[in-house]
PDB file of C-alpha atoms in Angstrom:
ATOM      1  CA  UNK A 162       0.000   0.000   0.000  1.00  0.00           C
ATOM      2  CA  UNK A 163       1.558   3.555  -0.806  1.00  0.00           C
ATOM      3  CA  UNK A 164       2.093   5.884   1.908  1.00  0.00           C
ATOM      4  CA  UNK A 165      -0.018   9.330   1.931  1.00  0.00           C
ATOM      5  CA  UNK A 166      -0.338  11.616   4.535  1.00  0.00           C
ATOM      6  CA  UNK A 167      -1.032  15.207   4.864  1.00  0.00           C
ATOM      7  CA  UNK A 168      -1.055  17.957   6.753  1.00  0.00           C
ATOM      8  CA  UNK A 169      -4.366  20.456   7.076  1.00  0.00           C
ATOM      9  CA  UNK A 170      -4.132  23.772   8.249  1.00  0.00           C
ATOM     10  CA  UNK A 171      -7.246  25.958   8.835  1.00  0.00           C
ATOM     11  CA  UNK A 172      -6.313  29.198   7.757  1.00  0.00           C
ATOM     12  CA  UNK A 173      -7.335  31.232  10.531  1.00  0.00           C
ATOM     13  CA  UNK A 174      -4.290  32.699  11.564  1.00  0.00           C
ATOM     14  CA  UNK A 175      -0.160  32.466  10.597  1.00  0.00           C
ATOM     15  CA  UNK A 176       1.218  29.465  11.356  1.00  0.00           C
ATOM     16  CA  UNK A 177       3.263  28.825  14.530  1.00  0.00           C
ATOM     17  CA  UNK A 178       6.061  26.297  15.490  1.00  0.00           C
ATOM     18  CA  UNK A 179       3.759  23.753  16.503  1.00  0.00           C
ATOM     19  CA  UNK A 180       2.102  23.885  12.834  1.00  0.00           C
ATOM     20  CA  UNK A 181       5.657  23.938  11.414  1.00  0.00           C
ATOM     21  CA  UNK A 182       6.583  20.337  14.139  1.00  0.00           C
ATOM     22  CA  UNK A 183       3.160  19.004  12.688  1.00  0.00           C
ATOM     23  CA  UNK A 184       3.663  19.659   8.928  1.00  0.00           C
ATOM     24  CA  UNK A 185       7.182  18.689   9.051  1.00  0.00           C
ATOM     25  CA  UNK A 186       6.253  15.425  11.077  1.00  0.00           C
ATOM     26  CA  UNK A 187       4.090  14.105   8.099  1.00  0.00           C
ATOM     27  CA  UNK A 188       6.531  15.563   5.404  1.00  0.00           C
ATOM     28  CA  UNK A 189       9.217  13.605   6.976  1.00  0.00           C
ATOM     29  CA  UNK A 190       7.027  10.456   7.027  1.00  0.00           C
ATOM     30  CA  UNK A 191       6.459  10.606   4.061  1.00  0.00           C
ATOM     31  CA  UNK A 192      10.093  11.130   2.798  1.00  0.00           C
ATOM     32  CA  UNK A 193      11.265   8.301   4.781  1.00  0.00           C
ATOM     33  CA  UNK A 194       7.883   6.205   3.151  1.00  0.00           C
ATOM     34  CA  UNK A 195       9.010   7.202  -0.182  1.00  0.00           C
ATOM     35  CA  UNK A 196       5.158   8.117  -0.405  1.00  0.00           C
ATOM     36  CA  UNK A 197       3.113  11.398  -0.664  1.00  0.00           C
ATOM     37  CA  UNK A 198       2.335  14.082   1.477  1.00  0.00           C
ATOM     38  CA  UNK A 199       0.020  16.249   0.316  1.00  0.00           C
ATOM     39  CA  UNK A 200      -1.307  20.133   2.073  1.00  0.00           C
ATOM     40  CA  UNK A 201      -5.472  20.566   2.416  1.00  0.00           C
ATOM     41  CA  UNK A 202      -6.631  24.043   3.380  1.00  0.00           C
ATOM     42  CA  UNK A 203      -9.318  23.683   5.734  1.00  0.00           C
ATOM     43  CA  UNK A 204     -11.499  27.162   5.714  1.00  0.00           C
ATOM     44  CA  UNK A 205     -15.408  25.461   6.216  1.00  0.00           C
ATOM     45  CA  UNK A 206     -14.579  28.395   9.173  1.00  0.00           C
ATOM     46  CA  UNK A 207     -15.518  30.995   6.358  1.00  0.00           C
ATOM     47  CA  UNK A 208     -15.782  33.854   9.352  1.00  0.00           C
ATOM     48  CA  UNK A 209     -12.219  33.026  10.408  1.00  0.00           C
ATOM     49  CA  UNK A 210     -10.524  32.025   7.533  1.00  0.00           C
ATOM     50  CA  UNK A 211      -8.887  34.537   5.225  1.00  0.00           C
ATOM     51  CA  UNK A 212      -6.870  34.100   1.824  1.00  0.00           C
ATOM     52  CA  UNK A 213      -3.825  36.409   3.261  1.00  0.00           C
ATOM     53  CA  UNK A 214      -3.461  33.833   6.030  1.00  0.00           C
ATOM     54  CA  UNK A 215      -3.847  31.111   3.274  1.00  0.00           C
ATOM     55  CA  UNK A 216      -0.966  32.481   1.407  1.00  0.00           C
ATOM     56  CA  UNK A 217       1.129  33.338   4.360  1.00  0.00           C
ATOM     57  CA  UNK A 218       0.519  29.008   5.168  1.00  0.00           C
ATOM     58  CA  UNK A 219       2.193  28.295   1.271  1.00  0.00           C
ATOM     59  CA  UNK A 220       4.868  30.984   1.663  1.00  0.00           C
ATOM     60  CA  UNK A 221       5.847  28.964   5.561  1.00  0.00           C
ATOM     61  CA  UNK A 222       5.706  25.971   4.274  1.00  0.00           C
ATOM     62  CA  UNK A 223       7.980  26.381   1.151  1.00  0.00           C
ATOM     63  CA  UNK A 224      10.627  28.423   3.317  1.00  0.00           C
ATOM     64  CA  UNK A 225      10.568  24.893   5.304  1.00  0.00           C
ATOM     65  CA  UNK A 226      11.702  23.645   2.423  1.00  0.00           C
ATOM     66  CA  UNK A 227       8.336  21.258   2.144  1.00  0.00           C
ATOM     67  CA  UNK A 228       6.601  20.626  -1.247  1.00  0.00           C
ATOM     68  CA  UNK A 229       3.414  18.810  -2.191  1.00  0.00           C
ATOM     69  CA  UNK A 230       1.500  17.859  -5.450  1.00  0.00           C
ATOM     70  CA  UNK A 231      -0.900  20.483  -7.098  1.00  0.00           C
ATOM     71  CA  UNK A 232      -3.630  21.248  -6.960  1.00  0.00           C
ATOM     72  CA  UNK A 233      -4.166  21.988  -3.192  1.00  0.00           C
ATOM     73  CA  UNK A 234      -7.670  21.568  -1.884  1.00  0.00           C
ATOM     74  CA  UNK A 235      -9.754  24.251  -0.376  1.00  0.00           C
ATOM     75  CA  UNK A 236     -12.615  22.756   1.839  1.00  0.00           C
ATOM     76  CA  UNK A 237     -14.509  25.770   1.015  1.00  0.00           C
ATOM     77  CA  UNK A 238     -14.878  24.929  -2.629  1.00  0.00           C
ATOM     78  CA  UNK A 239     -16.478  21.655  -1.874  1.00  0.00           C
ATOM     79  CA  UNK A 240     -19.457  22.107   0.921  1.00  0.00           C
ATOM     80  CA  UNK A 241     -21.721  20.095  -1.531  1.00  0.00           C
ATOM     81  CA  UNK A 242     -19.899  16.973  -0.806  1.00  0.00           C
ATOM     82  CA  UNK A 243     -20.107  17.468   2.656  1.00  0.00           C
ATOM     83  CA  UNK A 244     -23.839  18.074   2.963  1.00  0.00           C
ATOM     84  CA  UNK A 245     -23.751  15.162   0.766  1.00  0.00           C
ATOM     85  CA  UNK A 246     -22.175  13.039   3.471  1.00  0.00           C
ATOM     86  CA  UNK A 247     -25.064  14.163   5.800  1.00  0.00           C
ATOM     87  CA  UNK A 248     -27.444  13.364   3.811  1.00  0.00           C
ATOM     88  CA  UNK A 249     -26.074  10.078   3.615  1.00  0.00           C
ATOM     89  CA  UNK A 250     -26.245   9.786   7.588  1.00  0.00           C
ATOM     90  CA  UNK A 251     -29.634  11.645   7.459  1.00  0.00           C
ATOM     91  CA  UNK A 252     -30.752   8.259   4.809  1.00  0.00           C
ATOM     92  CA  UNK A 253     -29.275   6.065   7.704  1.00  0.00           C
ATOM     93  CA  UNK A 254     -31.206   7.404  10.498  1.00  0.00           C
ATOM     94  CA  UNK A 255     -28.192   8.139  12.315  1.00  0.00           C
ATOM     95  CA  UNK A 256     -28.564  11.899  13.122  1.00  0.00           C
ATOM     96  CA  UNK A 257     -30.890  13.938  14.747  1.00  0.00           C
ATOM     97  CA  UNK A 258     -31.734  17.835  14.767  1.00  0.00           C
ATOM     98  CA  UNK A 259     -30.887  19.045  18.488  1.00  0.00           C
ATOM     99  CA  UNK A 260     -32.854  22.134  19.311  1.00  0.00           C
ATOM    100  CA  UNK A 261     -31.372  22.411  23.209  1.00  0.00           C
ATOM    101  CA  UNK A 262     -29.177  25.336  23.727  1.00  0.00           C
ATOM    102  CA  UNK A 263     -25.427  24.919  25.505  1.00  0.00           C
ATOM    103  CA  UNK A 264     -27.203  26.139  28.743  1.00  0.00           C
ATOM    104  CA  UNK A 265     -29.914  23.509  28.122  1.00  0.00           C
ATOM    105  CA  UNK A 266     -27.605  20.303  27.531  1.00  0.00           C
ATOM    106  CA  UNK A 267     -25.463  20.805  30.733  1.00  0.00           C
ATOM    107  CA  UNK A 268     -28.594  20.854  32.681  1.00  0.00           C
ATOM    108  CA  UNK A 269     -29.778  17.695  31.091  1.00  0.00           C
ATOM    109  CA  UNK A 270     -26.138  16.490  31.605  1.00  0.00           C
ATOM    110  CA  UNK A 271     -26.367  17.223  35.116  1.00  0.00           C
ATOM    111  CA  UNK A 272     -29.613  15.424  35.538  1.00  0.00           C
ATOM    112  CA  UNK A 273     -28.384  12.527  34.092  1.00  0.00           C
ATOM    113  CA  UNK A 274     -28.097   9.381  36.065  1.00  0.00           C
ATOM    114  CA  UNK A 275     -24.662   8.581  38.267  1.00  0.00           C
ATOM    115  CA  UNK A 276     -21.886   7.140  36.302  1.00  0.00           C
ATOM    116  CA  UNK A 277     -23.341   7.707  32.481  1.00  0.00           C
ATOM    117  CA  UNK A 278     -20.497  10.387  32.216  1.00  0.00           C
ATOM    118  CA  UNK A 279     -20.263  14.494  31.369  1.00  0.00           C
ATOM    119  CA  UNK A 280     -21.103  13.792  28.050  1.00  0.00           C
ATOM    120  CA  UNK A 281     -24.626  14.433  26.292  1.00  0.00           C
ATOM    121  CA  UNK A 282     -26.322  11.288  24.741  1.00  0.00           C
ATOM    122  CA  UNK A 283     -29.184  12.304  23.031  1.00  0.00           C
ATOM    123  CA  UNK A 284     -32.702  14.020  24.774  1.00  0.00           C
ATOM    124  CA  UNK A 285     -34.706  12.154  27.433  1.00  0.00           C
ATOM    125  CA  UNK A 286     -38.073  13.047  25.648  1.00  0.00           C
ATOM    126  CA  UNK A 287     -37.380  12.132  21.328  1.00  0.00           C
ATOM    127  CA  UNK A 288     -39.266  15.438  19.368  1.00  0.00           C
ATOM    128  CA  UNK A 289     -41.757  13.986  17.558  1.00  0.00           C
ATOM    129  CA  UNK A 290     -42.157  14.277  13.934  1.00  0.00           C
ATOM    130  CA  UNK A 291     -44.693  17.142  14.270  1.00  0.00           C
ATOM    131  CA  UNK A 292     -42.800  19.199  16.722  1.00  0.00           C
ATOM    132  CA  UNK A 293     -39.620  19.510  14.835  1.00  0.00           C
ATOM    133  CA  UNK A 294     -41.532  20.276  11.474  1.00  0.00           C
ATOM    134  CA  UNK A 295     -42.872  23.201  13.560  1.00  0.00           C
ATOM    135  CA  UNK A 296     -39.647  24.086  14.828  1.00  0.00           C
ATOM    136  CA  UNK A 297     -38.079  23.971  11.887  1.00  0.00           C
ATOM    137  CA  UNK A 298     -40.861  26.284  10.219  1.00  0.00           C
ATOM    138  CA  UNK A 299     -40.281  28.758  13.066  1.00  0.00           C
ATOM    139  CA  UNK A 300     -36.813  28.927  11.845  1.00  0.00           C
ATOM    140  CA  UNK A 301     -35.343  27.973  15.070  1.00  0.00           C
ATOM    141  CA  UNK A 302     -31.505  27.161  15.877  1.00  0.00           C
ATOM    142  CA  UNK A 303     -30.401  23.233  15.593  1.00  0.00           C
ATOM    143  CA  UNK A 304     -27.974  21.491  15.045  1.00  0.00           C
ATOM    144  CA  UNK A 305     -27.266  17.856  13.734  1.00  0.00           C
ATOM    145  CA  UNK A 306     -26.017  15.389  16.219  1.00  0.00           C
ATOM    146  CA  UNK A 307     -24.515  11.733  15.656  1.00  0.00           C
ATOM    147  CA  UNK A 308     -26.175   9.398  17.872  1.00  0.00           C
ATOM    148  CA  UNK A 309     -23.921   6.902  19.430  1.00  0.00           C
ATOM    149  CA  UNK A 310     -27.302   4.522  20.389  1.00  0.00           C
ATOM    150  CA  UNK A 311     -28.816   4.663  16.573  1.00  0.00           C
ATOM    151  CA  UNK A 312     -24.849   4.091  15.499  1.00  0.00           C
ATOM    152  CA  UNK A 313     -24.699   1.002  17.798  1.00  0.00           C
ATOM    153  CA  UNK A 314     -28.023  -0.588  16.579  1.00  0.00           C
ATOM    154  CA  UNK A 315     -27.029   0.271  12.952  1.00  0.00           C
ATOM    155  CA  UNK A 316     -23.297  -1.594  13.445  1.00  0.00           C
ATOM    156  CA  UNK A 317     -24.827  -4.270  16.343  1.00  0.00           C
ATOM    157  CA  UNK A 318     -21.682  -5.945  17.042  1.00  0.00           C
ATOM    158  CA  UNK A 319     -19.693  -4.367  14.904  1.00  0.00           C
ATOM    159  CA  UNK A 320     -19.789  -1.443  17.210  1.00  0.00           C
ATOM    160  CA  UNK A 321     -17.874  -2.613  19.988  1.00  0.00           C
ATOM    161  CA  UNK A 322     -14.889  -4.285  17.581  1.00  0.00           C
ATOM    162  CA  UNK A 323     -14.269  -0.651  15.805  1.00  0.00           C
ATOM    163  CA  UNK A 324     -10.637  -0.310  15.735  1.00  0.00           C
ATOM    164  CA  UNK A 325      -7.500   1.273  14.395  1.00  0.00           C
ATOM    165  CA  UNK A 326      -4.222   0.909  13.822  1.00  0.00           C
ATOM    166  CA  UNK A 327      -1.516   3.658  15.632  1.00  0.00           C
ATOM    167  CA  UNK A 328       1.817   3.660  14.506  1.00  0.00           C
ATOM    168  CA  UNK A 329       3.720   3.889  17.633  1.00  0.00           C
ATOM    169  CA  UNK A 330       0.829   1.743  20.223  1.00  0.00           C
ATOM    170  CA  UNK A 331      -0.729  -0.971  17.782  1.00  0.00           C
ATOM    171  CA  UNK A 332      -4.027  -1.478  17.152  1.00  0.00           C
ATOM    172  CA  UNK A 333      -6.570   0.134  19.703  1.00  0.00           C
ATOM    173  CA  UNK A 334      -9.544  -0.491  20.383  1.00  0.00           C
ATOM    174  CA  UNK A 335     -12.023   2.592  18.714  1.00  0.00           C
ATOM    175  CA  UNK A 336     -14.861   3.937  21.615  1.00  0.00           C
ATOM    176  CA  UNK A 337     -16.531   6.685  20.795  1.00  0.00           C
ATOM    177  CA  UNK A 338     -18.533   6.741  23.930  1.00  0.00           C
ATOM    178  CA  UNK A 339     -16.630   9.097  25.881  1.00  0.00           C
ATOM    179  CA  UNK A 340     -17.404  11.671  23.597  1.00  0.00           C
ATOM    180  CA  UNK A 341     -21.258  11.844  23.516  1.00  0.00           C
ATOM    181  CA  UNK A 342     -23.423  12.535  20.711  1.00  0.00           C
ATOM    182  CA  UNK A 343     -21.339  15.250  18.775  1.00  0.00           C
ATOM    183  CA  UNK A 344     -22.765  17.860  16.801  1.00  0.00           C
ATOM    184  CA  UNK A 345     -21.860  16.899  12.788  1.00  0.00           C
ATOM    185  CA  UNK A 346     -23.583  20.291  11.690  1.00  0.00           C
ATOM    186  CA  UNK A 347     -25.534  23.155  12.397  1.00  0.00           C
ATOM    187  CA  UNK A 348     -28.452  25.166  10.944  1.00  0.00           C
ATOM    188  CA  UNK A 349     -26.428  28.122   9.798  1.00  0.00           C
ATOM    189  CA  UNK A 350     -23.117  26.039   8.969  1.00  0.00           C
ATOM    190  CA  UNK A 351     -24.076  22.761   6.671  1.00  0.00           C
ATOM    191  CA  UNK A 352     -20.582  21.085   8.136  1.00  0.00           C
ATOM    192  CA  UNK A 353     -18.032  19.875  10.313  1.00  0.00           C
ATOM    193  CA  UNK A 354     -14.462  19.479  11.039  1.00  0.00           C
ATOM    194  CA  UNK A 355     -15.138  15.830  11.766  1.00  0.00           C
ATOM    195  CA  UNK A 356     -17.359  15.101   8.343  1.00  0.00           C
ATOM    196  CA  UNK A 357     -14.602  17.204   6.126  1.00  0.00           C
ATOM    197  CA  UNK A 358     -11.668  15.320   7.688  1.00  0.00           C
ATOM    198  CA  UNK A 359     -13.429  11.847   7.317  1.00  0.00           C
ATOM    199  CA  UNK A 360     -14.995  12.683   3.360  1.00  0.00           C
ATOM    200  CA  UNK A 361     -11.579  14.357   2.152  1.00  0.00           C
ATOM    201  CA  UNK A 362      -8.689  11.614   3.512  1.00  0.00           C
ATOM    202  CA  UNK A 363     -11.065   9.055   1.879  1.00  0.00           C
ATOM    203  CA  UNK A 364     -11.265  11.246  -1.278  1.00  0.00           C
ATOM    204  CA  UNK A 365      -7.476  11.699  -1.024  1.00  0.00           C
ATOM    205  CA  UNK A 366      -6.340   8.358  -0.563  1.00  0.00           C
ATOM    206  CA  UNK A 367      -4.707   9.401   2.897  1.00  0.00           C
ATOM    207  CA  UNK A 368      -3.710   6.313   4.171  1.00  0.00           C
ATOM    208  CA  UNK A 369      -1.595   7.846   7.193  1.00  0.00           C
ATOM    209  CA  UNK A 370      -2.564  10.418   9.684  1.00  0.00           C
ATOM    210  CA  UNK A 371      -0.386  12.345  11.151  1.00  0.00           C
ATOM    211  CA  UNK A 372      -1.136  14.852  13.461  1.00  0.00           C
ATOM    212  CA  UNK A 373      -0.966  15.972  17.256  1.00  0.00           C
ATOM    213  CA  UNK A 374      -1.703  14.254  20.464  1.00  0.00           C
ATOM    214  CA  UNK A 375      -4.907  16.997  21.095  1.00  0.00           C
ATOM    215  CA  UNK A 376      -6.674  15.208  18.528  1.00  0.00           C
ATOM    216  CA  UNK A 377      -6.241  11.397  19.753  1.00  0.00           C
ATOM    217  CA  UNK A 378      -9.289  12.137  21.767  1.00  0.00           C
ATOM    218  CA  UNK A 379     -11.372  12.205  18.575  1.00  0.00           C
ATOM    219  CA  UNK A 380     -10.026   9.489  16.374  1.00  0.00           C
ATOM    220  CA  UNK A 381     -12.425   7.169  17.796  1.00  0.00           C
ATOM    221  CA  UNK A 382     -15.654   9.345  16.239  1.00  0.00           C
ATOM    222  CA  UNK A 383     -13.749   9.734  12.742  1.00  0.00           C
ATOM    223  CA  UNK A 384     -13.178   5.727  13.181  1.00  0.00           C
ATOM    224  CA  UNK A 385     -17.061   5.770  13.628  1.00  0.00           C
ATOM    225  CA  UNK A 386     -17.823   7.827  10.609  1.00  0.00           C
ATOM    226  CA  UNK A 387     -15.547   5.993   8.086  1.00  0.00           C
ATOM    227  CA  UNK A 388     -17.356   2.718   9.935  1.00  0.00           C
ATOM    228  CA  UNK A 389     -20.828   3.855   9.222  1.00  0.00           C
ATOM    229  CA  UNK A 390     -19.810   5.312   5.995  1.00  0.00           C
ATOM    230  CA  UNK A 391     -18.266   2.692   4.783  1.00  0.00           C
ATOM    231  CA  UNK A 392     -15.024   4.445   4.170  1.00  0.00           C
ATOM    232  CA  UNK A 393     -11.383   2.750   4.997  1.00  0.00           C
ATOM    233  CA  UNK A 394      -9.870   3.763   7.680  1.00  0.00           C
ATOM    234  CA  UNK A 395      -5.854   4.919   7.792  1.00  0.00           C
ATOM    235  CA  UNK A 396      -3.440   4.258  10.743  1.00  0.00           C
ATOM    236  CA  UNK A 397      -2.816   7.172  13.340  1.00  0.00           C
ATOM    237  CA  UNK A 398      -0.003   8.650  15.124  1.00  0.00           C
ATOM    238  CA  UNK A 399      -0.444  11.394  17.289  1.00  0.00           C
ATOM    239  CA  UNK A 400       2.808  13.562  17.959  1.00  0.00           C
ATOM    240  CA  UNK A 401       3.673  15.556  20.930  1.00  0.00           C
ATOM    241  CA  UNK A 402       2.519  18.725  21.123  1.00  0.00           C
ATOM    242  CA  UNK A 403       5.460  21.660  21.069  1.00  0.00           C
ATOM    243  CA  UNK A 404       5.230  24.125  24.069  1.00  0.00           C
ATOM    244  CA  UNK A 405       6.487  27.550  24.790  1.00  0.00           C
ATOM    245  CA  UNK A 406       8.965  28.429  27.655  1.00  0.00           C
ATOM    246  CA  UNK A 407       6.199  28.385  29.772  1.00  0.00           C
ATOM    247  CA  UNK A 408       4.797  25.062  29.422  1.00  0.00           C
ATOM    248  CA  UNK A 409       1.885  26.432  27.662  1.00  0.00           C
ATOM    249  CA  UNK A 410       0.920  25.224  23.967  1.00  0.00           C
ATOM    250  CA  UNK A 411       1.781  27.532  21.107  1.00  0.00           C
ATOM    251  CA  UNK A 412      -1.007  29.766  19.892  1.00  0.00           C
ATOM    252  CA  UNK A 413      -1.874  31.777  16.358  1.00  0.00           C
ATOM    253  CA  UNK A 414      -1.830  34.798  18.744  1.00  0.00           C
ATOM    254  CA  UNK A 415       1.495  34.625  20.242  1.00  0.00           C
ATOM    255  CA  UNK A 416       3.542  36.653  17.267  1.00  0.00           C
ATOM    256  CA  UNK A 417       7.144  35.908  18.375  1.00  0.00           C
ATOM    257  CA  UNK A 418       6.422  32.251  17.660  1.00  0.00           C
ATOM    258  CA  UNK A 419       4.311  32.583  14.288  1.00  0.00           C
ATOM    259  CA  UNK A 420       6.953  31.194  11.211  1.00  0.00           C
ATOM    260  CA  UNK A 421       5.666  34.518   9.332  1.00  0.00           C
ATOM    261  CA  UNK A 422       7.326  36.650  12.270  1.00  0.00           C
ATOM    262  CA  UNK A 423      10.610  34.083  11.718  1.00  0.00           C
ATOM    263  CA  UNK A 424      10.938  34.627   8.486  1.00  0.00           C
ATOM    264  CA  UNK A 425      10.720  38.271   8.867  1.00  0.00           C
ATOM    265  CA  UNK A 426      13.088  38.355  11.234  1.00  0.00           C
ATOM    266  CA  UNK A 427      15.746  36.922   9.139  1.00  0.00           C
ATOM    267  CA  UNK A 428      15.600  33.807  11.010  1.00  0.00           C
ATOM    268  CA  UNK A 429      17.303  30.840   9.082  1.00  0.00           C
ATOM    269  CA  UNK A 430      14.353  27.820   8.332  1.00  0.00           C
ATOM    270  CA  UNK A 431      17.164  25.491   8.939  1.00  0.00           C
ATOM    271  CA  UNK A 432      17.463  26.776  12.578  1.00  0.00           C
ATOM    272  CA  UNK A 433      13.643  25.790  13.081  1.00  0.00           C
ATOM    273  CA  UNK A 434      13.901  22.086  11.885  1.00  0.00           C
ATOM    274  CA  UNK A 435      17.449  21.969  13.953  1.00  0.00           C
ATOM    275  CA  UNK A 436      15.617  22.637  16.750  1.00  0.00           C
ATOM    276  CA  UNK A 437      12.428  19.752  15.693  1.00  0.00           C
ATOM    277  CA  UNK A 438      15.253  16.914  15.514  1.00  0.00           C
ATOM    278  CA  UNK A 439      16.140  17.080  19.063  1.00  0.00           C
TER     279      UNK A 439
END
């Protein structure tokens, strides 16, 4: 099988060391593969996201001295396919609109009985068909939540042997329980981190993902999605996250540590991946 990885930046903001440790982590794979490693741009954030930064992410990377194959893709072009993908789950009866505010959910969180967990798992009382078509005429706020229960009874006991393969631990075992019903899209936006990141490594072929440890949390739901989707799933690593002097993870805000303040400071690239190999 060919090695392809990638690395995904949302471009919200320049990118900081531990962007550069992440891109240069799969680059590096990928060199030492003798496979691909291709750059996605992902802007569904289309408040955030703004071309400059988007530019500013090409010009870092290249003064790495990274390269990728052409053309790169821009999530932002493609939102059909990714209401397509809900639509999909929609067909499958495996979603549901969720009409509760934040403030709402932790209070049904809180009455929830001992030991199910701080996680929300769907209403207590199911809206009936009627009441959401009101609700939905009224024009009120939703959003679209996986549920974990419809998931299980969709998989049966396929649900509890979900697994993937991590590069550095094996294959683990893939429970998305911990993490509640999660909200796959809302009202106002049609999509998802988690259904972009699932549809596009399919689309791409990515059949290693490479990326920090603050997403191993999560790889369980994307192992859902590609499971109920009937998408393949890649193997994982999760690298360690890069921190500043004071222990604290590295941030689009701090300036000093953004590669666009580097490079204008005549700082040598070199210098920067010196400092990754040790």
């Amino acid at each position: 099988m060919t090695f392809r990885t990638r690395f995904a930046p949302s471009p919200s903001g320049h990118l900081h060391l531990g962007h550069a440790f992440s891109a240069w982590s799969a680059w590096r794979a990928a060199q030492d593969a003798d496979g691909a490693f291709i750059l996605r741009i992902e802007d569904i954030d289309t408040t955030r996201c703004k071309r400059e930064f988007e530019q500013s992410i090409f010009d870092d990377l290249i003064w790495l001295g990274l390269d990728w194959p052409l053309p790169v893709r821009r999530q932002s072009d493609h939102f059909a396919d990714y209401a397509g993908v809900l639509e999909t789950l929609r067909a499958k009866d495996l979603v549901y609109r969720c009409f509760k505010t934040r403030k709402e959910i932790l209070e049904e969180i809180a009455r929830a009985p001992h030991g199910v967990g701080d996680v929300y798992r769907g209403p207590g009382e199911p809206v009936s068909e009627d009441e959401e078509a009101e609700r939905v005429e009224r024009g009120e706020a939703f959003a679209w939540r996986l549920s974990l229960d419809r998931c299980r009874d969709h998989l049966g006991g396929g649900f509890d042997r979900m697994m993937f393969h991590d590069l550095d631990h094996g294959d683990q075992a893939a429970d998305p329980l911990p993490l509640g019903d999660v909200i796959l899209a809302r009202k106002d936006v049609g999509t998802s981190y988690h259904i972009a990141v699932v549809h596009d490594d399919a689309l791409q072929d990515v059949t290693h993902v490479i990326r920090g440890e603050d997403l191993k949390d999560v790889t369980p739901l994307h192992v859902l999605l590609q499971t109920v989707l009937d998408l393949p799933t890649p193997s994982y690593q999760h690298h360690r996250l890069l921190l500043d002097e004071s222990g604290k993870r590295f941030a689009k805000r701090d300036r000093a540590a953004t590669l666009n303040a580097m490079r204008s400071d005549g700082l040598s690239a070199q210098h920067v991946l010196d400092g990754f190999r040790t």
